Amino acid sequence: MRYRIEKGKYLPFHNAVDTCIGTGRMGLALQKEYFEQLKLVQENIGFQYIRGHGLFCDDMAIYQEYTTGDGEIAAEYNFTYLDMVMDNYKELGLRPFLELGFMPYKLASGTQTVFYWKGNVTPPQKYSGWTNMVQATLHHLRKRYGVDEVLTWPIEIWNEPNLDVFWENADKEKYFKLFQETFMAVKAVDSRFKVGGPAICGIDDVSWLKDFLFFCREKKIALDFASRHHYCINLPKEEGHYGYCGLIDPEEGLLQLWTSRKIIDSFSEYKNMEFHLTEFNTSYSPKTPIHDTNLNAAYIAYLLSRLGEGYASYSYWTFGDIFEESGVPFTPFHGGFGLVANGCIPKPTFWTFVFFKHLKGKCVFKSDHAVIMQQDENIYNGVLWNPVWGNKEDVFSTVVECPVNINTEYCLMTKCVDERYCNPLKVWHDIGEPANLTREQKELLHNAAKPLIQTSLLHTKAELLEVEMEVAKNGVIYFELIPVDRKSDRGYSYERIFEI
Amino acid sequence: MRYRIEKGKYLPFHNAVDTCIGTGRMGLALQKEYFEQLKLVQENIGFQYIRGHGLFCDDMAIYQEYTTGDGEIAAEYNFTYLDMVMDNYKELGLRPFLELGFMPYKLASGTQTVFYWKGNVTPPQKYSGWTNMVQATLHHLRKRYGVDEVLTWPIEIWNEPNLDVFWENADKEKYFKLFQETFMAVKAVDSRFKVGGPAICGIDDVSWLKDFLFFCREKKIALDFASRHHYCINLPKEEGHYGYCGLIDPEEGLLQLWTSRKIIDSFSEYKNMEFHLTEFNTSYSPKTPIHDTNLNAAYIAYLLSRLGEGYASYSYWTFGDIFEESGVPFTPFHGGFGLVANGCIPKPTFWTFVFFKHLKGKCVFKSDHAVIMQQDENIYNGVLWNPVWGNKEDVFSTVVECPVNINTEYCLMTKCVDERYCNPLKVWHDIGEPANLTREQKELLHNAAKPLIQTSLLHTKAELLEVEMEVAKNGVIYFELIPVDRKSDRGYSYERIFEI
Amino acid sequence: MRYRIEKGKYLPFHNAVDTCIGTGRMGLALQKEYFEQLKLVQENIGFQYIRGHGLFCDDMAIYQEYTTGDGEIAAEYNFTYLDMVMDNYKELGLRPFLELGFMPYKLASGTQTVFYWKGNVTPPQKYSGWTNMVQATLHHLRKRYGVDEVLTWPIEIWNEPNLDVFWENADKEKYFKLFQETFMAVKAVDSRFKVGGPAICGIDDVSWLKDFLFFCREKKIALDFASRHHYCINLPKEEGHYGYCGLIDPEEGLLQLWTSRKIIDSFSEYKNMEFHLTEFNTSYSPKTPIHDTNLNAAYIAYLLSRLGEGYASYSYWTFGDIFEESGVPFTPFHGGFGLVANGCIPKPTFWTFVFFKHLKGKCVFKSDHAVIMQQDENIYNGVLWNPVWGNKEDVFSTVVECPVNINTEYCLMTKCVDERYCNPLKVWHDIGEPANLTREQKELLHNAAKPLIQTSLLHTKAELLEVEMEVAKNGVIYFELIPVDRKSDRGYSYERIFEI
Amino acid sequence: MRYRIEKGKYLPFHNAVDTCIGTGRMGLALQKEYFEQLKLVQENIGFQYIRGHGLFCDDMAIYQEYTTGDGEIAAEYNFTYLDMVMDNYKELGLRPFLELGFMPYKLASGTQTVFYWKGNVTPPQKYSGWTNMVQATLHHLRKRYGVDEVLTWPIEIWNEPNLDVFWENADKEKYFKLFQETFMAVKAVDSRFKVGGPAICGIDDVSWLKDFLFFCREKKIALDFASRHHYCINLPKEEGHYGYCGLIDPEEGLLQLWTSRKIIDSFSEYKNMEFHLTEFNTSYSPKTPIHDTNLNAAYIAYLLSRLGEGYASYSYWTFGDIFEESGVPFTPFHGGFGLVANGCIPKPTFWTFVFFKHLKGKCVFKSDHAVIMQQDENIYNGVLWNPVWGNKEDVFSTVVECPVNINTEYCLMTKCVDERYCNPLKVWHDIGEPANLTREQKELLHNAAKPLIQTSLLHTKAELLEVEMEVAKNGVIYFELIPVDRKSDRGYSYERIFEI
């Protein structure tokens, strides 16, 4: 492949790679291993927001009841664990993207639950119980973290109500009521809060989104943002604990996303409104081994190059593998959603995020396999990727034609993540797929989960430089091309070292 | 190359790779960067002893004088810095291999000094001043660190007295006197101390060693060990701050060392006595860039496979590049002796030591390019190396024939350090040889200074397995060959992930 | 009070202060704050073993079931979380004192649960399900941590079966069956495991213990150790979340404990058998504010001076306040069991343990208010305490008469914990009893939770020295009395500094 | 004493306590213990700038010479160590207050040196050598740390040229020449640099300052700031390594300082110019034990309350005891300048700085023994001190009358540093003045070097509250008086805990 950068021509590219990241339920955020995985992610990528389920689930212990002297049942709120979680996030430079849900057992109208960890997915028995709790929580957070700070935390109401596993009967009318009641309750605390929904996934999404916006229009709800989710696989085939699945063409998925965008823009009052992809990944199941592969890393690179076109944020689901929706994982690599496997081992997709985080300046090239940026005059960096699946072709050799300073020494630095050089899943497989890693095995996997870094010198003789890079199957490459400001010390000659 | 391991045949191989390491002068051990480099070395290699110059140099401030009420000059000793240094070593799991020297200015008979940091290399004006100081120091160390502990610290008297830069006129008789006086003084504190010398380098070494042993015999000195040094280059050609040099054939150098060993063994009372190589490296100059190369790493691998044959320890000179003998270095890579460059960047030779540290069990193969060990039944690890210089041939492809369990899945794990994959010197050159690294440059160099780790699965069908490995030019490879105890989790199939 | 130490007279004192410590349910050991509190405890006290409930509760996820191809229900075990917990303990230098319980939901015969966190307390539906799980767990631990290591982990069967909240109907016969089946299953894995029970508390304890031992005798069960619990309060009066209670006379409680000891010793085959107090504290409720007081610290000092008389270990219940038996605490100080309050703030009782940990050498004095030890010749340390409750008298001034070296300078060092100097509960009260500590408040409380350290010089003129110390109400004092080896530096005069 | 705060009346108080701190020579900033002491200081106090000697001394290795091919001597500069030092400062949140000096040996016109570490104090042989080096250094710093950043670093020329030990013959004319040449050289690099002097101490200071300013006026030097030093003792009496001295009345010293201020203001072009006290302390000798006392802490509190009146900054000399001007200290407490003793033990004066750092808001009371500030409505904090020396009276009991909210619960929090509660010097003396601390002794001293923190509740019944505090001899007390926002948890009663 040959990519030509044209001097002075800049392309649109909205890079929101670090805006938001997903997480397992909030109660897990108390764990030590969770914190360590998130720390690794923050040190290397540095997201701004974090979003996950379970704020009001019973393990967070927020909603409590007691009997008063008069024999009445009264509510009281316990923010001990909530503060521990928020303090941890703050320590790591993160703000919560608040998702309000699920229903505390004592407030619920029904008994239906979702997941191994049993989140109650039924409407409140009495709305006042729910809205009082929401308001008490927001009042508490404002007091502890400051009004101005908490106003920067977006508030999303519930999760995927269009699925009957997440919302009893996927009952649209009941969700709209929940939305309206909660929206009003939040705005009553402070009208400046940003509140949105409907957090739907791609099932019956067109009608849900339209009906939701019609409802908001009708009720004169001044929606602050909309949200939806995105996954890209065929139905997995299940075997024991695991599922095996094929990927769809990424453009096919993106089409769905642009349809949603257009629906919103078709409502005059919501046109150009902020739209958040509050979850995305390849597979929607936490036990599909594809998540751990180099293919996943390369496929996600494709998505990262595109999602900013219509979405204010796109939150990869999830940062780590401390996650219990389908139960506690049996092995460190188990097809979990995480960028990081248990044992704090970065998966290939972790590096895709690291690489996109480094993209700065103006976009000068963009294709299905590459994004290239220019900083200052004739300094470039970029990401190249090569996902290969189904009967998709493997494209190996790349030549980038860069406008450069003539008669200059340039340093090309590449960081390569592919099946040969940064493939911890394969190493784990090769050592026998151990369920419980020894210290030595953890260290081996850490060390085998790093990009290969290489540099080379290019001496330009013309104003256009042909930079060759090979992107192996399922590889992702980050590169920088920088003119060298060489100041050799007195008497130092690199070449002479090897002449002897 | 084809290496055949014969079942049940074991070869002699004394691996003292981690016994001792060299260091710049003791006063530098107070520095923060020194400590961090040494910490990195200890975490990855874990030496037992550390030896360097300058215990009694004036920057350590041990020897002090004052005028008494009677107007007499009296001695007093300051152990503030000594304790800081020893506490740091202890914290890092190290014991000192004590070298007594050089001469405090106020005790010296002359003014000749060595190095940028001006170590005085003249005999004491009065021997009692010197021996009192030595004894006071030993008494102090025994009190602070415990008698039993301090008895494990060997004591070597002076450094390279056969060179006139290290000992005024290289005066043999005067050194012998220094040795005898000091030996007696140390033994008077505790006769169980292990005391040795003459710490000579390879100049006129045969006559020095013989004369030294004759002297000891004559004086009935019950020498505890002998010591010498070893370097392997031709005279460097100087240019600006740097020197460029060629390597000698390693066997040529080893010959000198075996000659020394034989001289000792020819004295009946010293036969089989402990012999320590208290310094060795390729070049003896701290500004020869060869130290920073992959060639150095491969050449040192050769030496590490051989030195244990006649020597109880062999102390690489030095662990790090905080070192001032030729002045403060101008750049992070400057041809210093260290395993670690300034900025805490491991050089290729660092990994040679890490790899040899992992050699355990019984030796089953040894050649000029390989050492292979067996642990338990049919589990192997080994180191391969391929130094190429002068008109030495580059030998690339290696096949090791290993007796194995039949019909078994084996995992071959390799860690590769060569000019392609772990060459921080080249990266530093390619980014322009910056004298003062930014934080980003340090991080880049750290990440580019790691071995490439790869695994592969081998399914044995016979009792002899042919394991192929390529050792590139100036490469060093560590490998492990281990039968796999696979316990795949219910439903997990690595192959099936990629079938979709 | 006047305490006379008689030269050469030594008293019995078995100090097992650091043998074992209690913990909330094992699932909580995954938490970050739990780890940090335990780290603080280990750095300052350093226990050897840790014992708590919930090894087999569903949040640990060990027991799992699935349907086979034949449609059968099969068991499988998940040790992911167990290993995380054990790895954490190991990192902190702790070994588990394993308590086998409670019942996984899918193995249980009934639905009765205990605590906010719902531990199932019914016998297994089928014993093979339970014993297979126990054996699988032990096999796994042996493989991961080594056979020799795991054999040092005592195994206790269930918790307080004599209470119907912990064991359905407190059914004795069913417990005996559980004990026998489990004992046999464990010994079948390795007959060298140490297995014991019945882990009863002080309700109907005499008959339970006797019947248990008769049962073991009859069944020829070679019991390795016995265990029971101990608490020392009157029934708490409840108000809102809290309970307020009075303390019993400690001797009254000890009487119960000696009775148990005598019962055991009355069985010839169990005479002098190891007896562990696997739980003790003042109050048995995790919401009685007395736990947080200086009174608690002084009362526990009394117990620590006595419990070693008949018990191999006595495990304070618990190390920290990450504990959910009565729900998640609303405030950092809430009368939890812990030595450490949430926010990692040491309570006064923490220091009682630190002080007893320092008691070494031979006991030369012991009373209801003091233990004094002698190390070497005429070096002493000791702990003094003064709990004041009910109409108990406050005894303030203490004189210890110590045999000393004549004409010697002695240094008396005291560490004082009392209501004036180390009372974080009062500070927390005084700043308004905040439910959610700010960073500044945490720091204030940390700094206010340290013993007052003071030294003084005593110049002995006779062979008996009167050492005066004041032990304020509810105070605990640690002291050392050590001859001074003064080596003033040349010219240094402490007195002269203040003469000017 | 009775201090009345008058409502609405605010007093001038310029608190520059954290602007600048002194340090031993720059070469020592490479040391590990130096870094750890400075880290402790920065974590607790947090200074903005650091100033010390020795930037150009030979151990920093900046100035180097070599012979060119033509046989000429050429200069080259080595910034390896300078960057290490500056990086360390940056990591700790510090900026350098650059002092240009002393003279590199190869640039010097003479051989006179100052201190154990031999700083050359003679003018340059050729001015171009000196100014080239200064400019090269500034160019380097601008490149590495950024132009805007480096412009915030003040530049002071030389140190105490009015003393002949610091400047050959204390030659005024030669200093003026040095000043002018250097000033011009610095401004030639960037005219925005802030450059000042003359950094004199209190010997012949009136004439030096006047002459300096006349010289600047004459030469039309647009001086950016002036600087001087301040010490407060009588001539020490020497004994062995130590000096014993009396303190002068602080007002006597301040008079000198106000005189300097007035001199500056008498020059119309320098009126109100920034004036920095670039060194101050009680004693000017690093071996006067008074530095380590509580008296020093209380005396310095007095100065800290006053120095802001005429000075933009006042830099305590020095932060720590890694300091070699009089040689390497023999013992951890030795009368060094530091806020921190070797072994990282805070001295009492450390806490005086911590306490003043906490003074915020508006000053509502100021006397010779107190500064009190108000934040918001009726929230106060303050520092009280009571230095007692010579025949100065000991004033013990203090009553502060504070305007408060009526019928409110107030919390009084005090942190007390006095001879009883925070006196590590006494503890060190009592344990025998050990020269080399064991780990246990270090820990004891750390723990004994903390302020006593206590709280109490005050219930206001009127609008004026009498707050009683006792300030013992040589004590310094920090207090906060804050209305309590009590939110007791349901059922929690602090009083009821003790009723039982």
GROMACS .gro file of N, CA and C in nm, chain B residues 28 30-33 35 58-59 61 64 76-81 83-84 87-88 91 116 140 144 241 322 324 328-331 342 436-438 442, chain D residues 28 30-33 35 58-59 61 64 76-81 83-84 87-88 91 116 140 144 241 322 324 328-331 342 436-438 442:
model
  216
  528LEU      N    1   3.095   0.776   4.581
  528LEU     CA    2   2.983   0.788   4.487
  528LEU      C    3   2.862   0.707   4.532
  530LEU      N    4   2.708   0.731   4.783
  530LEU     CA    5   2.613   0.816   4.855
  530LEU      C    6   2.507   0.873   4.760
  531GLN      N    7   2.532   0.863   4.629
  531GLN     CA    8   2.444   0.931   4.534
  531GLN      C    9   2.314   0.857   4.510
  532LYS      N   10   2.214   0.935   4.478
  532LYS     CA   11   2.080   0.881   4.449
  532LYS      C   12   2.078   0.800   4.319
  533GLU      N   13   2.136   0.854   4.214
  533GLU     CA   14   2.136   0.781   4.086
  533GLU      C   15   2.215   0.651   4.097
  535PHE      N   16   2.244   0.470   4.364
  535PHE     CA   17   2.159   0.375   4.437
  535PHE      C   18   2.053   0.316   4.345
  558ASP      N   19   3.961   1.089   5.075
  558ASP     CA   20   3.919   1.197   5.164
  558ASP      C   21   3.772   1.231   5.154
  559ASP      N   22   3.706   1.201   5.042
  559ASP     CA   23   3.563   1.234   5.036
  559ASP      C   24   3.480   1.143   5.127
  561ALA      N   25   3.586   1.088   5.424
  561ALA     CA   26   3.605   1.164   5.548
  561ALA      C   27   3.634   1.079   5.671
  564GLN      N   28   4.055   1.184   6.019
  564GLN     CA   29   4.055   1.325   6.059
  564GLN      C   30   4.163   1.346   6.165
  576GLU      N   31   4.127   1.118   6.471
  576GLU     CA   32   3.994   1.073   6.507
  576GLU      C   33   3.927   1.025   6.378
  577TYR      N   34   3.825   0.942   6.391
  577TYR     CA   35   3.766   0.877   6.274
  577TYR      C   36   3.619   0.912   6.262
  578ASN      N   37   3.579   0.940   6.140
  578ASN     CA   38   3.441   0.978   6.114
  578ASN      C   39   3.377   0.870   6.026
  579PHE      N   40   3.279   0.800   6.082
  579PHE     CA   41   3.218   0.689   6.007
  579PHE      C   42   3.078   0.723   5.956
  580THR      N   43   3.045   0.850   5.956
  580THR     CA   44   2.911   0.892   5.911
  580THR      C   45   2.883   0.845   5.768
  581TYR      N   46   2.971   0.875   5.675
  581TYR     CA   47   2.947   0.838   5.536
  581TYR      C   48   2.966   0.687   5.515
  583ASP      N   49   2.897   0.450   5.711
  583ASP     CA   50   2.774   0.381   5.753
  583ASP      C   51   2.661   0.402   5.654
  584MET      N   52   2.651   0.522   5.600
  584MET     CA   53   2.547   0.545   5.499
  584MET      C   54   2.566   0.450   5.381
  587ASP      N   55   2.498   0.087   5.490
  587ASP     CA   56   2.353   0.069   5.509
  587ASP      C   57   2.283   0.054   5.373
  588ASN      N   58   2.324   0.135   5.277
  588ASN     CA   59   2.266   0.123   5.142
  588ASN      C   60   2.295  -0.015   5.083
  591GLU      N   61   2.080  -0.272   5.250
  591GLU     CA   62   1.941  -0.262   5.205
  591GLU      C   63   1.922  -0.332   5.070
  616TYR      N   64   4.078   1.168   3.799
  616TYR     CA   65   4.009   1.296   3.813
  616TYR      C   66   3.977   1.325   3.959
  640HIS      N   67   3.488  -0.063   6.418
  640HIS     CA   68   3.360   0.005   6.402
  640HIS      C   69   3.261  -0.082   6.326
  644ARG      N   70   2.892  -0.229   6.447
  644ARG     CA   71   2.766  -0.188   6.385
  644ARG      C   72   2.695  -0.302   6.314
  741HIS      N   73   3.689   1.291   2.364
  741HIS     CA   74   3.671   1.224   2.493
  741HIS      C   75   3.680   1.072   2.486
  822ILE      N   76   2.773   0.569   3.708
  822ILE     CA   77   2.810   0.676   3.799
  822ILE      C   78   2.953   0.646   3.839
  824GLU      N   79   3.370   0.830   3.802
  824GLU     CA   80   3.435   0.958   3.770
  824GLU      C   81   3.584   0.947   3.744
  828VAL      N   82   3.353   1.347   3.492
  828VAL     CA   83   3.210   1.323   3.484
  828VAL      C   84   3.172   1.305   3.337
  829PRO      N   85   3.102   1.199   3.304
  829PRO     CA   86   3.065   1.175   3.163
  829PRO      C   87   2.979   1.289   3.107
  830PHE      N   88   2.993   1.313   2.980
  830PHE     CA   89   2.917   1.420   2.914
  830PHE      C   90   2.781   1.371   2.864
  831THR      N   91   2.770   1.242   2.839
  831THR     CA   92   2.648   1.189   2.777
  831THR      C   93   2.609   1.058   2.846
  842ASN      N   94   2.372   0.580   3.252
  842ASN     CA   95   2.307   0.683   3.332
  842ASN      C   96   2.168   0.712   3.278
  936ASN      N   97   2.161   1.518   2.730
  936ASN     CA   98   2.079   1.529   2.850
  936ASN      C   99   1.940   1.479   2.814
  937LEU      N  100   1.908   1.361   2.862
  937LEU     CA  101   1.785   1.295   2.821
  937LEU      C  102   1.662   1.363   2.882
  938THR      N  103   1.561   1.384   2.799
  938THR     CA  104   1.432   1.424   2.854
  938THR      C  105   1.365   1.301   2.915
  942LYS      N  106   1.423   0.908   2.809
  942LYS     CA  107   1.457   0.802   2.905
  942LYS      C  108   1.360   0.686   2.894
 1528LEU      N  109   2.615   1.841   4.662
 1528LEU     CA  110   2.554   1.750   4.759
 1528LEU      C  111   2.412   1.711   4.719
 1530LEU      N  112   2.320   1.575   4.472
 1530LEU     CA  113   2.319   1.446   4.404
 1530LEU      C  114   2.297   1.331   4.500
 1531GLN      N  115   2.308   1.359   4.631
 1531GLN     CA  116   2.304   1.249   4.728
 1531GLN      C  117   2.163   1.200   4.758
 1532LYS      N  118   2.157   1.075   4.793
 1532LYS     CA  119   2.030   1.010   4.826
 1532LYS      C  120   1.972   1.064   4.957
 1533GLU      N  121   2.054   1.074   5.060
 1533GLU     CA  122   2.003   1.123   5.188
 1533GLU      C  123   1.957   1.269   5.176
 1535PHE      N  124   1.831   1.406   4.910
 1535PHE     CA  125   1.702   1.403   4.842
 1535PHE      C  126   1.590   1.362   4.939
 1558ASP      N  127   3.405   2.278   4.138
 1558ASP     CA  128   3.457   2.175   4.048
 1558ASP      C  129   3.385   2.041   4.063
 1559ASP      N  130   3.322   2.014   4.177
 1559ASP     CA  131   3.253   1.885   4.187
 1559ASP      C  132   3.128   1.881   4.099
 1561ALA      N  133   3.145   1.992   3.801
 1561ALA     CA  134   3.212   1.955   3.674
 1561ALA      C  135   3.164   2.032   3.552
 1564GLN      N  136   3.509   2.275   3.189
 1564GLN     CA  137   3.613   2.182   3.147
 1564GLN      C  138   3.696   2.247   3.037
 1576GLU      N  139   3.489   2.368   2.739
 1576GLU     CA  140   3.366   2.295   2.706
 1576GLU      C  141   3.291   2.278   2.838
 1577TYR      N  142   3.162   2.256   2.828
 1577TYR     CA  143   3.079   2.256   2.949
 1577TYR      C  144   3.009   2.122   2.965
 1578ASN      N  145   3.006   2.075   3.087
 1578ASN     CA  146   2.945   1.945   3.117
 1578ASN      C  147   2.825   1.969   3.208
 1579PHE      N  148   2.706   1.942   3.157
 1579PHE     CA  149   2.585   1.970   3.236
 1579PHE      C  150   2.519   1.843   3.289
 1580THR      N  151   2.594   1.735   3.289
 1580THR     CA  152   2.539   1.607   3.337
 1580THR      C  153   2.489   1.620   3.482
 1581TYR      N  154   2.573   1.666   3.570
 1581TYR     CA  155   2.533   1.675   3.711
 1581TYR      C  156   2.433   1.788   3.735
 1583ASP      N  157   2.203   1.890   3.544
 1583ASP     CA  158   2.069   1.844   3.507
 1583ASP      C  159   2.013   1.746   3.609
 1584MET      N  160   2.098   1.660   3.662
 1584MET     CA  161   2.051   1.567   3.766
 1584MET      C  162   1.997   1.646   3.885
 1587ASP      N  163   1.674   1.832   3.784
 1587ASP     CA  164   1.564   1.735   3.770
 1587ASP      C  165   1.512   1.695   3.908
 1588ASN      N  166   1.603   1.673   4.000
 1588ASN     CA  167   1.560   1.639   4.137
 1588ASN      C  168   1.477   1.753   4.197
 1591GLU      N  169   1.136   1.758   4.041
 1591GLU     CA  170   1.053   1.646   4.091
 1591GLU      C  171   0.993   1.681   4.227
 1616TYR      N  172   3.583   2.333   5.407
 1616TYR     CA  173   3.633   2.196   5.395
 1616TYR      C  174   3.630   2.152   5.249
 1640HIS      N  175   2.183   2.662   2.827
 1640HIS     CA  176   2.149   2.521   2.846
 1640HIS      C  177   2.020   2.505   2.928
 1644ARG      N  178   1.665   2.324   2.818
 1644ARG     CA  179   1.615   2.203   2.883
 1644ARG      C  180   1.485   2.226   2.958
 1741HIS      N  181   3.463   1.983   6.853
 1741HIS     CA  182   3.397   2.010   6.725
 1741HIS      C  183   3.289   2.117   6.734
 1822ILE      N  184   2.273   1.747   5.548
 1822ILE     CA  185   2.377   1.702   5.453
 1822ILE      C  186   2.446   1.830   5.410
 1824GLU      N  187   2.861   2.022   5.432
 1824GLU     CA  188   3.001   1.987   5.461
 1824GLU      C  189   3.091   2.107   5.482
 1828VAL      N  190   3.248   1.674   5.736
 1828VAL     CA  191   3.137   1.581   5.749
 1828VAL      C  192   3.103   1.567   5.898
 1829PRO      N  193   2.976   1.585   5.934
 1829PRO     CA  194   2.939   1.575   6.076
 1829PRO      C  195   2.969   1.437   6.134
 1830PHE      N  196   3.004   1.436   6.261
 1830PHE     CA  197   3.036   1.309   6.327
 1830PHE      C  198   2.910   1.240   6.381
 1831THR      N  199   2.805   1.316   6.408
 1831THR     CA  200   2.687   1.260   6.476
 1831THR      C  201   2.561   1.318   6.411
 1842ASN      N  202   2.033   1.448   6.016
 1842ASN     CA  203   2.065   1.329   5.937
 1842ASN      C  204   1.995   1.206   5.995
 1936ASN      N  205   2.615   0.680   6.533
 1936ASN     CA  206   2.565   0.609   6.416
 1936ASN      C  207   2.438   0.537   6.457
 1937LEU      N  208   2.326   0.589   6.411
 1937LEU     CA  209   2.197   0.540   6.458
 1937LEU      C  210   2.165   0.402   6.402
 1938THR      N  211   2.117   0.316   6.488
 1938THR     CA  212   2.060   0.191   6.438
 1938THR      C  213   1.922   0.220   6.380
 1942LYS      N  214   1.667   0.525   6.488
 1942LYS     CA  215   1.608   0.619   6.392
 1942LYS      C  216   1.457   0.622   6.408
   0.00000   0.00000   0.00000
